[in-house]
Short mmCIF file of C-alpha atoms and ligand atoms in Angstrom, two decimals:
data_model
loop_
_atom_site.label_atom_id
_atom_site.label_comp_id
_atom_site.label_asym_id
_atom_site.label_seq_id
_atom_site.Cartn_x
_atom_site.Cartn_y
_atom_site.Cartn_z
CA MET I 1 0.00 0.00 0.00
CA SER I 2 1.42 3.39 -0.93
CA PHE I 3 -0.05 6.83 -0.31
CA ASP I 4 -0.68 8.95 -3.39
CA PRO I 5 -0.52 12.73 -3.07
CA PRO I 6 -4.27 13.30 -3.64
CA SER I 7 -5.14 10.86 -0.86
CA CYS I 8 -2.87 12.38 1.79
CA PRO I 9 -5.17 12.78 4.79
CA TRP I 10 -2.97 15.30 6.68
CA SER I 11 -2.28 18.96 6.06
CA SER I 12 0.25 19.68 8.81
CA VAL I 13 2.59 17.07 10.29
CA LEU I 14 5.22 17.15 13.04
CA VAL I 15 8.02 14.61 12.63
CA THR I 16 10.19 14.40 15.73
CA GLY I 17 13.59 12.97 14.89
CA GLY I 18 12.97 14.19 11.35
CA ALA I 19 16.70 14.56 10.64
CA GLY I 20 17.32 10.88 11.29
CA PHE I 21 17.25 8.00 8.83
CA LEU I 22 13.55 7.10 9.05
CA GLY I 23 12.45 10.61 10.02
CA SER I 24 13.98 12.17 6.92
CA HIS I 25 12.29 9.63 4.65
CA LEU I 26 8.96 10.35 6.36
CA CYS I 27 9.41 14.11 5.92
CA GLU I 28 10.13 13.60 2.22
CA ARG I 29 7.16 11.32 1.59
CA LEU I 30 4.75 13.65 3.40
CA LEU I 31 6.02 16.71 1.51
CA ASP I 32 5.63 14.79 -1.76
CA GLN I 33 2.02 14.21 -0.81
CA GLY I 34 1.41 17.90 -0.23
CA ALA I 35 1.48 18.09 3.57
CA SER I 36 3.32 20.83 5.45
CA VAL I 37 6.03 19.28 7.62
CA ASP I 38 7.82 20.53 10.72
CA CYS I 39 10.93 18.46 11.36
CA ALA I 40 12.04 18.70 15.01
CA ASP I 41 15.47 17.32 15.91
CA ASN I 42 18.26 17.95 18.41
CA PHE I 43 20.86 16.68 15.88
CA LEU I 44 22.46 14.32 18.40
CA THR I 45 22.42 11.49 15.86
CA GLY I 46 20.37 13.09 13.07
CA SER I 47 22.09 15.26 10.47
CA HIS I 48 21.46 18.31 8.31
CA ALA I 49 22.83 16.29 5.38
CA ASN I 50 19.75 14.06 5.57
CA LEU I 51 17.57 17.12 4.96
CA ALA I 52 19.71 18.97 2.40
CA HIS I 53 17.56 17.82 -0.53
CA LEU I 54 14.41 19.08 1.22
CA ALA I 55 15.71 22.61 1.89
CA GLY I 56 13.48 25.22 0.31
CA ARG I 57 10.55 22.86 -0.27
CA PRO I 58 7.29 24.79 0.37
CA GLY I 59 5.79 23.90 3.74
CA PHE I 60 9.00 22.42 5.17
CA ARG I 61 10.59 23.77 8.36
CA VAL I 62 13.43 22.47 10.49
CA LEU I 63 13.09 23.21 14.21
CA GLU I 64 16.18 22.57 16.32
CA CYS I 65 14.66 21.37 19.55
CA ASP I 66 15.56 19.18 22.52
CA LEU I 67 12.26 17.39 22.94
CA ALA I 68 13.15 16.10 26.41
CA ARG I 69 13.50 19.60 27.88
CA PRO I 70 10.61 20.87 30.02
CA GLY I 71 8.43 23.16 27.91
CA ALA I 72 9.70 21.77 24.59
CA ASP I 73 6.10 21.21 23.52
CA ALA I 74 5.55 24.98 23.50
CA GLU I 75 8.41 25.35 20.96
CA LEU I 76 6.50 23.26 18.45
CA PRO I 77 4.01 25.73 17.00
CA GLY I 78 1.42 23.57 15.24
CA PRO I 79 -1.40 23.18 14.91
CA TYR I 80 -0.72 19.69 13.61
CA ASP I 81 -3.12 16.99 12.55
CA LEU I 82 -0.46 14.26 12.79
CA VAL I 83 2.52 13.84 15.14
CA LEU I 84 5.05 11.14 14.22
CA HIS I 85 7.33 10.63 17.22
CA PHE I 86 10.59 9.23 15.84
CA ALA I 87 13.16 11.09 17.96
CA CYS I 88 15.58 8.60 19.56
CA PRO I 89 19.07 7.22 18.93
CA ALA I 90 18.32 3.92 17.15
CA SER I 91 21.65 2.21 16.51
CA PRO I 92 22.92 0.11 19.44
CA ALA I 93 26.28 1.92 19.16
CA ASP I 94 24.47 5.28 19.44
CA TYR I 95 22.21 4.44 22.35
CA LEU I 96 25.08 2.81 24.24
CA ALA I 97 27.06 6.03 23.72
CA HIS I 98 24.07 8.20 24.80
CA PRO I 99 22.27 6.11 27.43
CA LEU I 100 20.74 8.93 29.46
CA GLU I 101 19.65 10.96 26.43
CA THR I 102 17.98 7.80 25.09
CA LEU I 103 16.03 7.31 28.32
CA ASP I 104 15.14 11.01 28.44
CA VAL I 105 13.76 11.22 24.92
CA GLY I 106 11.82 7.98 25.39
CA SER I 107 10.19 9.27 28.56
CA LEU I 108 10.20 13.09 28.82
CA GLY I 109 10.40 13.50 25.04
CA THR I 110 7.47 11.17 24.45
CA ARG I 111 5.47 13.04 27.10
CA ASN I 112 6.11 16.35 25.34
CA ALA I 113 5.25 14.92 21.92
CA LEU I 114 2.01 13.53 23.38
CA ARG I 115 1.23 16.94 24.88
CA VAL I 116 1.51 18.47 21.41
CA ALA I 117 -0.85 15.86 19.96
CA GLU I 118 -3.35 16.39 22.78
CA ARG I 119 -3.13 20.18 22.43
CA ASP I 120 -3.85 20.05 18.70
CA GLY I 121 -6.24 17.10 18.66
CA ALA I 122 -3.76 15.34 16.35
CA ARG I 123 -3.29 11.64 15.63
CA PHE I 124 -0.04 10.51 17.34
CA VAL I 125 2.16 7.61 16.24
CA LEU I 126 5.00 6.32 18.41
CA ALA I 127 8.00 4.71 16.71
CA SER I 128 8.51 1.67 18.88
CA THR I 129 10.69 -1.30 18.11
CA SER I 130 11.13 -5.05 17.94
CA GLU I 131 13.52 -4.48 20.87
CA VAL I 132 10.47 -4.41 23.17
CA TYR I 133 10.55 -8.21 22.67
CA GLY I 134 14.16 -8.30 23.91
CA ASP I 135 15.82 -11.67 23.24
CA PRO I 136 12.52 -13.32 22.28
CA GLN I 137 11.42 -16.70 23.53
CA GLU I 138 8.46 -16.69 21.14
CA HIS I 139 9.12 -17.00 17.42
CA PRO I 140 7.98 -15.32 15.25
CA GLN I 141 7.02 -12.43 17.48
CA THR I 142 3.35 -11.47 17.65
CA GLU I 143 2.18 -8.19 19.16
CA GLY I 144 0.68 -10.21 22.03
CA TYR I 145 4.13 -11.38 23.19
CA TRP I 146 5.30 -9.44 26.28
CA GLY I 147 8.98 -9.88 25.64
CA ASN I 148 12.15 -10.98 27.39
CA VAL I 149 14.11 -7.85 28.31
CA ASN I 150 16.97 -7.54 30.81
CA PRO I 151 15.99 -4.33 32.63
CA VAL I 152 19.55 -3.58 33.77
CA GLY I 153 21.54 -4.80 30.74
CA PRO I 154 23.32 -2.34 28.44
CA ARG I 155 20.51 -2.43 25.85
CA SER I 156 17.88 -1.67 28.47
CA VAL I 157 18.30 2.08 27.93
CA TYR I 158 16.69 1.65 24.53
CA ASP I 159 14.39 -1.30 25.19
CA GLU I 160 12.93 0.08 28.40
CA ALA I 161 12.67 3.62 27.02
CA LYS I 162 10.57 2.26 24.17
CA ARG I 163 8.53 0.04 26.50
CA PHE I 164 7.90 3.04 28.75
CA GLY I 165 7.01 5.08 25.66
CA GLU I 166 4.42 2.48 24.73
CA ALA I 167 2.98 2.56 28.27
CA LEU I 168 2.86 6.36 28.24
CA THR I 169 1.24 6.46 24.80
CA THR I 170 -1.39 3.92 25.82
CA ALA I 171 -2.06 5.76 29.08
CA HIS I 172 -2.59 9.00 27.13
CA ALA I 173 -5.15 7.27 24.95
CA ARG I 174 -6.95 5.84 27.96
CA ALA I 175 -6.74 8.77 30.37
CA ARG I 176 -6.90 11.73 28.00
CA GLY I 177 -8.57 10.35 24.90
CA THR I 178 -5.54 11.15 22.70
CA ASP I 179 -5.76 9.45 19.29
CA THR I 180 -2.66 7.24 19.40
CA GLY I 181 -1.02 4.43 17.43
CA ILE I 182 2.19 2.45 17.96
CA VAL I 183 4.41 0.90 15.29
CA ARG I 184 6.94 -1.76 16.33
CA LEU I 185 9.64 -1.46 13.67
CA PHE I 186 11.98 -4.35 12.83
CA ASN I 187 15.46 -3.56 11.41
CA SER I 188 14.72 -1.02 8.68
CA TYR I 189 17.55 -0.22 6.30
CA GLY I 190 18.28 1.79 3.18
CA PRO I 191 19.85 4.99 1.90
CA ARG I 192 20.60 7.75 4.45
CA MET I 193 21.64 5.48 7.28
CA ARG I 194 24.93 6.80 8.66
CA ALA I 195 27.77 4.89 7.04
CA ARG I 196 29.39 3.63 10.19
CA ASP I 197 26.54 4.01 12.64
CA GLY I 198 27.27 0.51 13.92
CA ARG I 199 24.18 -1.17 12.47
CA VAL I 200 24.74 -4.29 10.50
CA VAL I 201 23.67 -3.23 7.00
CA PRO I 202 25.60 0.05 6.62
CA THR I 203 28.59 -1.46 8.42
CA PHE I 204 28.79 -4.52 6.15
CA VAL I 205 28.10 -2.55 2.96
CA CYS I 206 30.79 0.05 3.74
CA GLN I 207 33.27 -2.63 4.81
CA ALA I 208 32.64 -4.58 1.58
CA LEU I 209 32.99 -1.45 -0.58
CA ALA I 210 36.26 -0.60 1.17
CA GLY I 211 37.58 -4.16 0.81
CA GLU I 212 37.79 -4.51 4.60
CA PRO I 213 36.82 -7.66 6.50
CA LEU I 214 33.14 -7.83 7.46
CA THR I 215 32.88 -7.94 11.26
CA VAL I 216 30.39 -10.70 12.02
CA SER I 217 29.61 -10.89 15.73
CA GLY I 218 29.58 -14.29 17.43
CA ASP I 219 29.24 -17.14 14.94
CA GLY I 220 26.78 -15.10 12.86
CA SER I 221 23.91 -17.54 13.40
CA GLN I 222 21.69 -14.87 14.99
CA THR I 223 18.92 -13.71 12.67
CA ARG I 224 17.24 -10.47 11.68
CA SER I 225 14.39 -9.67 9.28
CA LEU I 226 15.22 -6.64 7.19
CA CYS I 227 12.65 -4.14 5.93
CA TYR I 228 13.52 -1.66 3.18
CA VAL I 229 12.88 1.95 4.18
CA ASP I 230 10.17 2.60 1.55
CA ASP I 231 8.15 -0.32 2.91
CA THR I 232 8.66 0.91 6.48
CA VAL I 233 7.44 4.40 5.52
CA ASP I 234 4.34 2.87 3.88
CA GLY I 235 3.73 0.84 7.05
CA VAL I 236 4.07 3.83 9.36
CA LEU I 237 1.69 5.94 7.24
CA THR I 238 -0.75 3.05 7.01
CA VAL I 239 -0.91 2.87 10.81
CA ALA I 240 -1.11 6.69 10.99
CA ALA I 241 -4.11 6.67 8.64
CA SER I 242 -5.85 3.92 10.59
CA ARG I 243 -7.59 4.01 13.96
CA ALA I 244 -5.33 1.28 15.37
CA VAL I 245 -4.51 1.95 19.01
CA ARG I 246 -2.69 -1.26 19.85
CA PRO I 247 0.90 -1.86 18.68
CA VAL I 248 1.40 -3.07 15.11
CA ASN I 249 4.51 -4.97 13.93
CA ILE I 250 6.05 -3.47 10.79
CA GLY I 251 8.91 -5.51 9.40
CA GLY I 252 10.32 -7.81 6.77
CA THR I 253 9.28 -11.42 6.50
CA GLU I 254 12.57 -12.81 5.16
CA GLU I 255 14.62 -13.98 8.14
CA VAL I 256 18.35 -14.06 7.44
CA THR I 257 21.36 -15.00 9.57
CA VAL I 258 23.98 -12.31 10.06
CA LEU I 259 26.62 -14.57 8.47
CA ASP I 260 24.46 -15.11 5.39
CA LEU I 261 23.88 -11.39 5.16
CA ALA I 262 27.65 -10.79 5.21
CA ARG I 263 28.23 -13.39 2.48
CA ARG I 264 25.47 -12.02 0.28
CA ILE I 265 26.71 -8.43 0.62
CA ILE I 266 30.22 -9.59 -0.35
CA GLU I 267 28.68 -11.32 -3.37
CA LEU I 268 26.51 -8.36 -4.44
CA THR I 269 29.37 -5.84 -4.15
CA GLY I 270 31.83 -8.19 -5.86
CA SER I 271 34.19 -7.38 -2.99
CA PRO I 272 37.41 -9.24 -2.16
CA SER I 273 36.49 -8.84 1.55
CA THR I 274 36.60 -11.74 3.97
CA VAL I 275 34.60 -12.36 7.15
CA GLU I 276 36.11 -11.67 10.57
CA PHE I 277 34.36 -13.05 13.65
CA THR I 278 34.14 -10.65 16.59
CA GLU I 279 32.73 -10.79 20.11
CA ARG I 280 28.95 -11.00 20.35
CA PRO I 281 27.46 -7.96 22.14
CA GLU I 282 25.86 -8.58 25.56
CA ASP I 283 22.13 -9.45 25.35
CA ASP I 284 22.23 -9.45 21.53
CA PRO I 285 18.88 -11.00 20.51
CA GLY I 286 19.29 -14.47 18.96
CA ARG I 287 16.33 -14.51 16.57
CA ARG I 288 14.01 -11.87 15.26
CA LEU I 289 11.08 -12.25 12.88
CA PRO I 290 7.82 -10.30 13.00
CA ASP I 291 4.40 -11.89 12.73
CA ILE I 292 2.75 -9.26 10.51
CA THR I 293 -0.74 -10.75 10.47
CA THR I 294 -2.20 -7.62 12.10
CA ALA I 295 -0.68 -5.24 9.56
CA ARG I 296 -1.49 -7.50 6.64
CA GLU I 297 -5.02 -8.57 7.48
CA LEU I 298 -6.39 -5.59 9.39
CA LEU I 299 -4.56 -2.75 7.65
CA GLY I 300 -3.64 -4.16 4.25
CA TRP I 301 0.11 -3.51 4.60
CA GLN I 302 2.94 -5.85 3.74
CA PRO I 303 6.50 -5.26 2.53
CA HIS I 304 7.10 -5.38 -1.22
CA VAL I 305 10.81 -4.76 -1.76
CA PRO I 306 12.75 -8.06 -1.64
CA TRP I 307 15.83 -7.73 0.50
CA SER I 308 18.19 -8.47 -2.41
CA GLU I 309 16.72 -5.48 -4.30
CA GLY I 310 16.79 -3.24 -1.22
CA ILE I 311 20.38 -4.17 -0.49
CA LYS I 312 21.34 -3.38 -4.10
CA ARG I 313 19.81 0.11 -3.77
CA THR I 314 21.62 0.58 -0.45
CA ILE I 315 24.94 -0.49 -1.98
CA GLU I 316 24.40 1.99 -4.84
CA HIS I 317 23.74 4.75 -2.30
CA PHE I 318 26.96 4.15 -0.37
CA ALA I 319 29.02 3.46 -3.51
CA ALA I 320 28.02 6.89 -4.87
CA LYS I 321 29.46 8.68 -1.83
CA PRO I 322 33.13 9.47 -1.34
CA PRO I 323 34.59 7.16 1.37
CA ALA I 324 35.09 10.02 3.85
CA THR I 325 31.39 10.89 3.87
CA ALA I 326 29.85 7.54 2.96
N1 UDP Z 407 26.33 -7.12 13.85
C1 UDP Z 407 27.47 -7.73 13.37
N2 UDP Z 407 28.48 -6.93 12.94
C2 UDP Z 407 28.41 -5.57 12.94
C3 UDP Z 407 27.22 -4.96 13.41
C4 UDP Z 407 26.20 -5.76 13.86
O1 UDP Z 407 27.58 -8.96 13.34
O2 UDP Z 407 29.39 -4.92 12.52
C5 UDP Z 407 25.23 -7.99 14.32
C6 UDP Z 407 24.75 -7.65 15.73
O3 UDP Z 407 25.53 -8.29 16.72
C7 UDP Z 407 23.33 -8.20 15.67
C8 UDP Z 407 22.91 -7.96 14.23
O4 UDP Z 407 24.11 -7.80 13.50
O5 UDP Z 407 23.34 -9.58 15.93
C9 UDP Z 407 22.05 -6.72 14.04
O6 UDP Z 407 22.68 -5.66 14.69
P1 UDP Z 407 22.27 -4.14 14.51
O7 UDP Z 407 23.22 -3.34 15.32
O8 UDP Z 407 22.13 -3.79 13.08
O9 UDP Z 407 20.80 -4.02 15.12
P2 UDP Z 407 19.97 -4.76 16.26
O10 UDP Z 407 19.03 -5.63 15.51
O11 UDP Z 407 20.89 -5.56 17.12
O12 UDP Z 407 19.31 -3.65 16.99
#
């Protein structure tokens, strides 16, 4: 399902974290559909480069804003009819480097974003994550699974911030009548990820293009299910346009081991790179695959871009950039 410009149901949208990977793609899609877009970002992990191609587009504004600060909601002028709350470091390397900021934006930042939605009577969508399932003991993961998260492990700053964000969002819907939705996103990838942000796809692609060894953690038997960014954007906007209150899994249905991913990226780039096995991060989830029955059957969304095609587009993106900026 893709949203055509004439069918865009929103006139004014706030995208928090709009300078990030997913946020910038959302801003672009919404502008293409004719909505006005305010992109709010503190530029901790987001970048102006992600927005350069949107500069000067009618209806587009960039608001430098620390969403977790008290009163930040008042800095976001509105009125909006949709608030997409995507502000948060998303790469494990980033949230481990910024643990307190991650907890703050997931809690105080989410509260402020919800205040904006309540103030304006806007639909609100929280970007949640497959990480709420932790290292899952149920496979594939349905939205009804409560998860297996270590509350004091290194990843907890992200997992628990997102779990708290879900609780806060749901409480707002119940206690204040705010129109809320929650998307649980599974390993999105594509152009505009930071080259060496630590996540597996940009890391492997850049290593392969540079002829460096691909750093596979553990024995590489852990799995992920990749979802190309265009499909993720469609999924987010599908949930935004629906009345779904409960969380909805949005993710790819092709489960791949990390070692296989490394081998296939080497193959697709034609790189002379080898594989180097490195230490497995603490609490690294062993398997991850979304059950997307809710999205597919209730909302009519499913991913369309096969991972081999999405990876090719991602390789082209990084290959077109000079190594220093890639
Ligand atoms: N990974 C890897 N080498 C890297 C980066 C990541 O083997 O250079 C592994 C990581 O240990 C995990 C998987 O790839 O098992 C996905 O990691 P990523 O950081 O992309 O996201 P996660 O799904 O863990 O949030």
